[in-house]
CSV table of C-alpha atoms in Angstrom, one decimal:
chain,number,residue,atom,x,y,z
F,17,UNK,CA,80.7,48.3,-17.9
F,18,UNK,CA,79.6,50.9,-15.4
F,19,UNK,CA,79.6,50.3,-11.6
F,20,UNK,CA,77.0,52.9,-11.0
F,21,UNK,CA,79.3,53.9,-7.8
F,22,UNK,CA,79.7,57.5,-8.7
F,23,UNK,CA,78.0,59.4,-11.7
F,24,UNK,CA,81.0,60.6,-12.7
F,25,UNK,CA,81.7,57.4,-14.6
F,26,UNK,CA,78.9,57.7,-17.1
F,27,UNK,CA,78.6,61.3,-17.2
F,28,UNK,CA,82.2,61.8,-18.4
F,29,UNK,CA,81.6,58.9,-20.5
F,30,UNK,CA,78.6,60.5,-22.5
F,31,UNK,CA,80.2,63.7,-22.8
F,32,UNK,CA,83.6,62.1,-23.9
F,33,UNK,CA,82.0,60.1,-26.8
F,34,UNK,CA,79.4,63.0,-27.6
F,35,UNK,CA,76.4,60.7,-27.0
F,36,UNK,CA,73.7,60.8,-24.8
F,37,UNK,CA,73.5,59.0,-21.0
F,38,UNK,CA,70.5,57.2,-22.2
F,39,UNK,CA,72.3,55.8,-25.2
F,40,UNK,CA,75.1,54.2,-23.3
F,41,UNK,CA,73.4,53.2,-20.1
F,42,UNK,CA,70.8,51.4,-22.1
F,43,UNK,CA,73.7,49.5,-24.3
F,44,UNK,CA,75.4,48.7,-20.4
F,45,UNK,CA,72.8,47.6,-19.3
F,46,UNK,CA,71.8,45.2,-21.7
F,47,UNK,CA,75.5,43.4,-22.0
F,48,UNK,CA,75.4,43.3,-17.7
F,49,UNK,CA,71.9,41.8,-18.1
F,50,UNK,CA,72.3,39.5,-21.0
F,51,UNK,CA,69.5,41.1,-22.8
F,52,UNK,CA,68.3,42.9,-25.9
F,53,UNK,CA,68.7,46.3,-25.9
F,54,UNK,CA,65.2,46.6,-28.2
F,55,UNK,CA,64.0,44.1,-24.8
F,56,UNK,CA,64.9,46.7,-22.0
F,57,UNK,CA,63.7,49.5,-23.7
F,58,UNK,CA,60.2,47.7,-24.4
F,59,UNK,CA,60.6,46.8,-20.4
F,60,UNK,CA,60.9,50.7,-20.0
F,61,UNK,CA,58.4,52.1,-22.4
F,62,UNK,CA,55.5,49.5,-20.4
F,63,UNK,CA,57.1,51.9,-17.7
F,64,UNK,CA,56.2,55.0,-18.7
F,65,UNK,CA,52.4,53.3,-20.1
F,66,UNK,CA,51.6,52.4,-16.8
F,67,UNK,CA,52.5,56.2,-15.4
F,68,UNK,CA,50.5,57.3,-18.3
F,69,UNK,CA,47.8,55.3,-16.9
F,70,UNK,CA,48.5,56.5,-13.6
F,71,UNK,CA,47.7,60.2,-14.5
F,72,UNK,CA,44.2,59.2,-15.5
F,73,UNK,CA,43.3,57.0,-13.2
F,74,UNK,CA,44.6,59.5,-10.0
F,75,UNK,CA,42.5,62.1,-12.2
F,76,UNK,CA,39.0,60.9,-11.5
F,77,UNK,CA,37.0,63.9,-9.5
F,78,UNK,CA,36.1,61.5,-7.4
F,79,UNK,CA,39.2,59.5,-6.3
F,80,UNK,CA,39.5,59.5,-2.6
F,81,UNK,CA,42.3,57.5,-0.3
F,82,UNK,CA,41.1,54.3,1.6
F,83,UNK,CA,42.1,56.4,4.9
F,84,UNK,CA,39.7,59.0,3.5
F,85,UNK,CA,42.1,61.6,4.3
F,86,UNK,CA,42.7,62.6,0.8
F,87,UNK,CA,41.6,63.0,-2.7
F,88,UNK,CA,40.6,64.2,-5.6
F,89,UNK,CA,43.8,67.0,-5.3
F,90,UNK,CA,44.7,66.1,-9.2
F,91,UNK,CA,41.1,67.2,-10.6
F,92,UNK,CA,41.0,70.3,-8.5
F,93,UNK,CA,44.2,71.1,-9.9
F,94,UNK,CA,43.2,70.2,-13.1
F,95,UNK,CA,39.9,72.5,-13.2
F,96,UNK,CA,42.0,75.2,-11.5
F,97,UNK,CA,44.5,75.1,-14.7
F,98,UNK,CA,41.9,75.1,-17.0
F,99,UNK,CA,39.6,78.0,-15.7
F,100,UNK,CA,43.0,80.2,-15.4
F,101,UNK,CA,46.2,78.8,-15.8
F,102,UNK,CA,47.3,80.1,-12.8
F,103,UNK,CA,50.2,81.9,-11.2
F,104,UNK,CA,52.7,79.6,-12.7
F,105,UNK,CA,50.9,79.5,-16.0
F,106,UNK,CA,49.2,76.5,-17.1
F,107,UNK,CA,51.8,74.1,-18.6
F,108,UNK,CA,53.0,73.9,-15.2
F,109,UNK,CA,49.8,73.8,-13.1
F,110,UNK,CA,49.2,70.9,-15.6
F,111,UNK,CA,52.4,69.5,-14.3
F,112,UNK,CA,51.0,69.5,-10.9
F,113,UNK,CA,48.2,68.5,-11.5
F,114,UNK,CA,49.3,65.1,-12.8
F,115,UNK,CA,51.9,65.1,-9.8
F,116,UNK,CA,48.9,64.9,-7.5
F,117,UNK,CA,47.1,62.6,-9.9
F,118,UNK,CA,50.0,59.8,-9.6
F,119,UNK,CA,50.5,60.3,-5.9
F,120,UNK,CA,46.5,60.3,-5.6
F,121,UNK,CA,46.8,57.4,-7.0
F,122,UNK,CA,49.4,55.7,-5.2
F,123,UNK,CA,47.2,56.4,-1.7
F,124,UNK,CA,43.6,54.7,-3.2
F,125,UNK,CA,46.0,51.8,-4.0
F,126,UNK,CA,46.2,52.1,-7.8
F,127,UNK,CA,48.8,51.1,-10.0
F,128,UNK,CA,51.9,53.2,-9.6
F,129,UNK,CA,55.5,53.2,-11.0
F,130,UNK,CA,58.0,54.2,-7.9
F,131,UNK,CA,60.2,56.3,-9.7
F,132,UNK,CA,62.1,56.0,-6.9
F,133,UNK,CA,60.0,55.0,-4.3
F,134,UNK,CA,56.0,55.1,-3.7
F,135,UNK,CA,56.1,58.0,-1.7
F,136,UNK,CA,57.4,60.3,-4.5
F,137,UNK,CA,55.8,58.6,-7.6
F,138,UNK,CA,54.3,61.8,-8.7
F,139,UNK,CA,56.8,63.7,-9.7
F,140,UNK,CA,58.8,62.1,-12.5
F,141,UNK,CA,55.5,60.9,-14.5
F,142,UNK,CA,54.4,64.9,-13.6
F,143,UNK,CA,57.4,66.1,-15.4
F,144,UNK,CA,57.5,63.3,-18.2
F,145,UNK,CA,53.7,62.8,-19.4
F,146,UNK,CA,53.4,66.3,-19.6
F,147,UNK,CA,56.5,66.9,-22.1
F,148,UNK,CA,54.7,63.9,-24.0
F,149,UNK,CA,51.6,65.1,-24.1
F,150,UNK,CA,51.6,69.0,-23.7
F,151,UNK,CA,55.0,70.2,-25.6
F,152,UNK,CA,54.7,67.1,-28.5
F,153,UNK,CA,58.2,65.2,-27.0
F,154,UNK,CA,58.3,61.7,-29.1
F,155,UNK,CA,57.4,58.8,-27.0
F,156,UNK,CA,60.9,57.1,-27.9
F,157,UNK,CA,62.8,60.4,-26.4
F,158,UNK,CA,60.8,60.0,-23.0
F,159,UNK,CA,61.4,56.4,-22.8
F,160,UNK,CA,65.4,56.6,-23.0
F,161,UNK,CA,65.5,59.4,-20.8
F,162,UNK,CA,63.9,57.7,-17.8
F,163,UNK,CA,67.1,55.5,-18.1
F,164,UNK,CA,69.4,58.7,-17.9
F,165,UNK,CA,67.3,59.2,-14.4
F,166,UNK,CA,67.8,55.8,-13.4
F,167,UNK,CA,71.0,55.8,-13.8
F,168,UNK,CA,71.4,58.5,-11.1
F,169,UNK,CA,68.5,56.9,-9.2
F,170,UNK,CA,70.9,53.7,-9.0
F,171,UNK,CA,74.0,55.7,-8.1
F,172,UNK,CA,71.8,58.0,-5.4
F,173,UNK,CA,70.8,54.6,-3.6
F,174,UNK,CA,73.8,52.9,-3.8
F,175,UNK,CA,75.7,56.5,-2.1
F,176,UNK,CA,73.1,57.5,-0.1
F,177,UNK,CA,69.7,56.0,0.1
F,178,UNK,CA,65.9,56.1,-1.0
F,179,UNK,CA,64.0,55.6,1.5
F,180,UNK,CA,62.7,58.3,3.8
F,181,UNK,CA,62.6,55.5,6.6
F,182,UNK,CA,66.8,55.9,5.8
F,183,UNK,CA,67.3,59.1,4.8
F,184,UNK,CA,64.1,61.1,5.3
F,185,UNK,CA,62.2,63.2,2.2
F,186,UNK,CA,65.4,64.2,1.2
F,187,UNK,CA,65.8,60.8,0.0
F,188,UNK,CA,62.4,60.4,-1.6
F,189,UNK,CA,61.3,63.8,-3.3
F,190,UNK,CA,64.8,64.8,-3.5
F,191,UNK,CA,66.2,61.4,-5.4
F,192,UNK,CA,62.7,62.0,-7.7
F,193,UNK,CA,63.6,65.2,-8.5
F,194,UNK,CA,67.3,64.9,-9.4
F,195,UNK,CA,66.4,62.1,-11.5
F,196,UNK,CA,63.4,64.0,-13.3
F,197,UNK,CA,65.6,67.5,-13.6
F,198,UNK,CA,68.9,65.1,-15.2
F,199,UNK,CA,65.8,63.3,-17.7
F,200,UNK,CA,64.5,67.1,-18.4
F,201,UNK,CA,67.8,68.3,-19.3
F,202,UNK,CA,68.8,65.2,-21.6
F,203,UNK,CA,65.2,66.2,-23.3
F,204,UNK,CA,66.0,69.4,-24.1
F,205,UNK,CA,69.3,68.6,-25.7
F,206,UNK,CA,71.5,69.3,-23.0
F,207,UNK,CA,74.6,68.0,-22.4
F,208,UNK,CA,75.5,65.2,-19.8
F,209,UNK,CA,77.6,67.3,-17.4
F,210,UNK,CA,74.5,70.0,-18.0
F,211,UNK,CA,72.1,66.7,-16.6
F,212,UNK,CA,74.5,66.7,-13.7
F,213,UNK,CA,74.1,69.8,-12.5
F,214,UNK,CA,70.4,69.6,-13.2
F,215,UNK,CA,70.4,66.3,-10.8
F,216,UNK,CA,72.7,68.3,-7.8
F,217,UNK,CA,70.6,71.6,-8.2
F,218,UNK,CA,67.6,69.7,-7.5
F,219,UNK,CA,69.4,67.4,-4.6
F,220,UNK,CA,70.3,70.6,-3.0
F,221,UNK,CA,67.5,72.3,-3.0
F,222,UNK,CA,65.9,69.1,-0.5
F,223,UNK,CA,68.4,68.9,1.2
F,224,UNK,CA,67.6,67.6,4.4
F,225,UNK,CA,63.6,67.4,3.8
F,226,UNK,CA,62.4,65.2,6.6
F,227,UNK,CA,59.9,62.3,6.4
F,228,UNK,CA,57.0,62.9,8.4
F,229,UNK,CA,53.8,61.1,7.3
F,230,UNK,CA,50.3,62.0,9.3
F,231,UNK,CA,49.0,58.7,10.5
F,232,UNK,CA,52.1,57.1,9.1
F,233,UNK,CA,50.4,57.3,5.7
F,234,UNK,CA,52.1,58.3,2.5
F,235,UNK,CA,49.2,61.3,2.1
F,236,UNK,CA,49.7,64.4,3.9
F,237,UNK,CA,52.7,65.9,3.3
F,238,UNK,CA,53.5,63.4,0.7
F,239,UNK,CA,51.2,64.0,-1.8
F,240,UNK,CA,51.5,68.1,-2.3
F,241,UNK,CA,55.3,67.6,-1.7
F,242,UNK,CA,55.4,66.2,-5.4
F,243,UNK,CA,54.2,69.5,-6.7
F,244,UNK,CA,57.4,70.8,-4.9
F,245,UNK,CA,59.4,68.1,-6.8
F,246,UNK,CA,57.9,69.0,-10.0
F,247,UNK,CA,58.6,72.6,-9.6
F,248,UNK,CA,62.4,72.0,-8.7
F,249,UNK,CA,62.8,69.3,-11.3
F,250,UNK,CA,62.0,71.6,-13.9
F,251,UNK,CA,63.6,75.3,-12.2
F,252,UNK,CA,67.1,73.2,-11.6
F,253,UNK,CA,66.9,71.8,-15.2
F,254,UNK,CA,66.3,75.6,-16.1
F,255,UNK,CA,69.3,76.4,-14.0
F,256,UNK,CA,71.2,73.9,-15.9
F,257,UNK,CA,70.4,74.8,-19.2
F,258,UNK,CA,71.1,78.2,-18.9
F,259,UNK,CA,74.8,77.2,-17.8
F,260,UNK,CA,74.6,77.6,-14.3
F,261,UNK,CA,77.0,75.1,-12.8
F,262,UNK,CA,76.7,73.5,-9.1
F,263,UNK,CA,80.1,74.4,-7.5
F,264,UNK,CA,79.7,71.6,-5.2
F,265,UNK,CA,80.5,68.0,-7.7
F,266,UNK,CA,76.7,66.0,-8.0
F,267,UNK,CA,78.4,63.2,-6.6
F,268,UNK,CA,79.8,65.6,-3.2
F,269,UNK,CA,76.1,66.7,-3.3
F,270,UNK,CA,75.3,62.8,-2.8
F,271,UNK,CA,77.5,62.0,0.0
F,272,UNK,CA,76.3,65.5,1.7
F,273,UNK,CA,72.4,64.0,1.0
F,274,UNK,CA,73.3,60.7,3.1
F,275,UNK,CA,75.6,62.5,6.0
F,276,UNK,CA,72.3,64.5,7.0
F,277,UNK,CA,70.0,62.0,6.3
F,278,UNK,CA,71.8,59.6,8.7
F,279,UNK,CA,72.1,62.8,11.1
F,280,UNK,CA,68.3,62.8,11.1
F,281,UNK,CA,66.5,61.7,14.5
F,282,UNK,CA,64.3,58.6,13.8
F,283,UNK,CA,61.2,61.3,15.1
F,284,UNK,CA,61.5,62.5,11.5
F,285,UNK,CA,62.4,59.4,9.9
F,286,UNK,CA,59.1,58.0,8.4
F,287,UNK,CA,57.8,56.8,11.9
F,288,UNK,CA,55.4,59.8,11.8
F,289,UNK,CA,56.3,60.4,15.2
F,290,UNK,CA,58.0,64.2,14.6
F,291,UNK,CA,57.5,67.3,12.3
F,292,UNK,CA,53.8,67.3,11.3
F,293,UNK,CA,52.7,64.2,12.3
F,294,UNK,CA,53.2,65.4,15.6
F,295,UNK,CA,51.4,68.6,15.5
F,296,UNK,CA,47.3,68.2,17.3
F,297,UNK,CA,46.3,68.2,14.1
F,298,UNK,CA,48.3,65.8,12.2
F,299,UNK,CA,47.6,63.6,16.0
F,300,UNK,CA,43.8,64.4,15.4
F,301,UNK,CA,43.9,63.0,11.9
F,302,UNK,CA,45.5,59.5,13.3
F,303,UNK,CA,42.8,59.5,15.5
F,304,UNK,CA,40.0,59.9,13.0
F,305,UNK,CA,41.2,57.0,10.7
F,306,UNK,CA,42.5,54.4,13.3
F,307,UNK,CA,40.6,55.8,16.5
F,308,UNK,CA,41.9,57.0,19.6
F,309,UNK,CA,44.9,54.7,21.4
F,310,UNK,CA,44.4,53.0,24.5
């Protein structure tokens, strides 16, 4: 059974027996659980429905927050793919716009899967509903690889941390990303050392992103800094599959993630009292939704 302490365990494992992180995550999880294997995966696949769901629902053109701040961000996107594709071309405008959709979403108090946490629950349904429905992926192929991402997800928390009240953005958008650029890479037919490197590309590449909600609201930044985890979940998982390698080990890469993050003043900590919460806009904004303080 796996410990989930270091990803080295199952990644050498997968690549050893020639199968696939999903395969053997799924089977070690079931005997640690006591369950079915066919349970877990339905458990998964009701996963993946509701982030399905989420896309549509955070699609509406006239979705707006309960702060009023935001809104609506996944339809523009949407409409802007559409008319022109854009300058990343319209599979991946697509991507963000379902990104925002999720995380637009999340802030009118929708249904939402945190993939790994509310504040980045964008970015792996971005990257995995549009594989499903744009490029023709199988449904059963989606579903196992969300548990090759949580199988990093669990190894990330248990390292490092999660949270962006812990470990900043890094430890939101960053986690989401690593797991969606390892879940990319498995997709594609990569190999599990290749779903590695996806995972510490990504990490890397966040490396110390800071928490710093306006209002203390998971909005602005939050929301547009899924598009950046889309974008770096699939460039990493690029990187990967084109045999780049991370000189630094994905599980280094981890330990590196929660040195800065607990090097991280609380200011920029989730307490929206630093970056741009603090700027006289991001101050104004408080003010409009909770009113000037005494």
């Amino acid at each position: 059974m796996f410990a989930y302490k270091n990803t080295a365990e199952f990644v050498n494992a997968a690549d050893a027996a020639g199968k696939k992180i999903s395969e053997l995550v799924l089977a070690d999880q079931a005997a640690q659980m006591g369950e079915s294997e066919e349970k877990l995966y339905r458990q998964m696949e009701n996963s993946f429905d509701v982030m399905c769901a989420a896309v549509k629902t955070g699609m509406d053109k006239n979705q707006r927050s309960t702060s009023g701040l935001t809104g609506g961000e996944g339809y523009k996107m949407k409409v802007y793919s559409e008319s022109s594709g854009g300058l990343s071309g319209q599979f991946m405008t697509r991507v963000m716009s379902r990104a925002l959709s999720v995380a637009g979403c999340n802030a009118s108090m929708g249904r939402i899967v945190a993939t790994p946490t509310a504040g980045s629950c964008g970015i792996m349904p971005g990257c995995l509903v549009s594989l499903y429905e744009d490029k023709g992926f199988s449904k059963r192929d989606i579903v196992m690889s969300l548990f090759t991402a949580g199988a990093f997800g669990m190894v990330i928390a248990a390292k490092a941390c999660i949270a962006g009240a812990q470990g900043g953005c890094q430890a939101e958008c960053g986690s989401a990303s690593g797991m969606a650029a390892a879940a990319l890479v498995e997709l594609q037919g990569g190999t599990a050392a290749q779903c590695a490197d996806a995972c510490a590309f990504a990490l890397a590449n966040q490396m110390g992103l800071v928490c710093d909600p306006v209002a203390g609201l998971v909005e602005i930044p939050c929301i547009k800094r899924n598009v950046s985890g889309v974008s770096i979940a699939f460039s990493s998982a690029d990187m990967a599959l084109a045999g780049l390698v991370s000189e630094i080990p994905l599980d280094e890469c981890i330990d590196a993630m929660k040195e800065v993050g607990d090097a991280l003043p609380a200011s920029l900590r989730e307490t929206a009292m630093g970056g741009l919460a603090s700027t006289p806009t991001g101050k104004k904004l408080k003010e409009q939704v909770f009113g000037k303080s005494k």
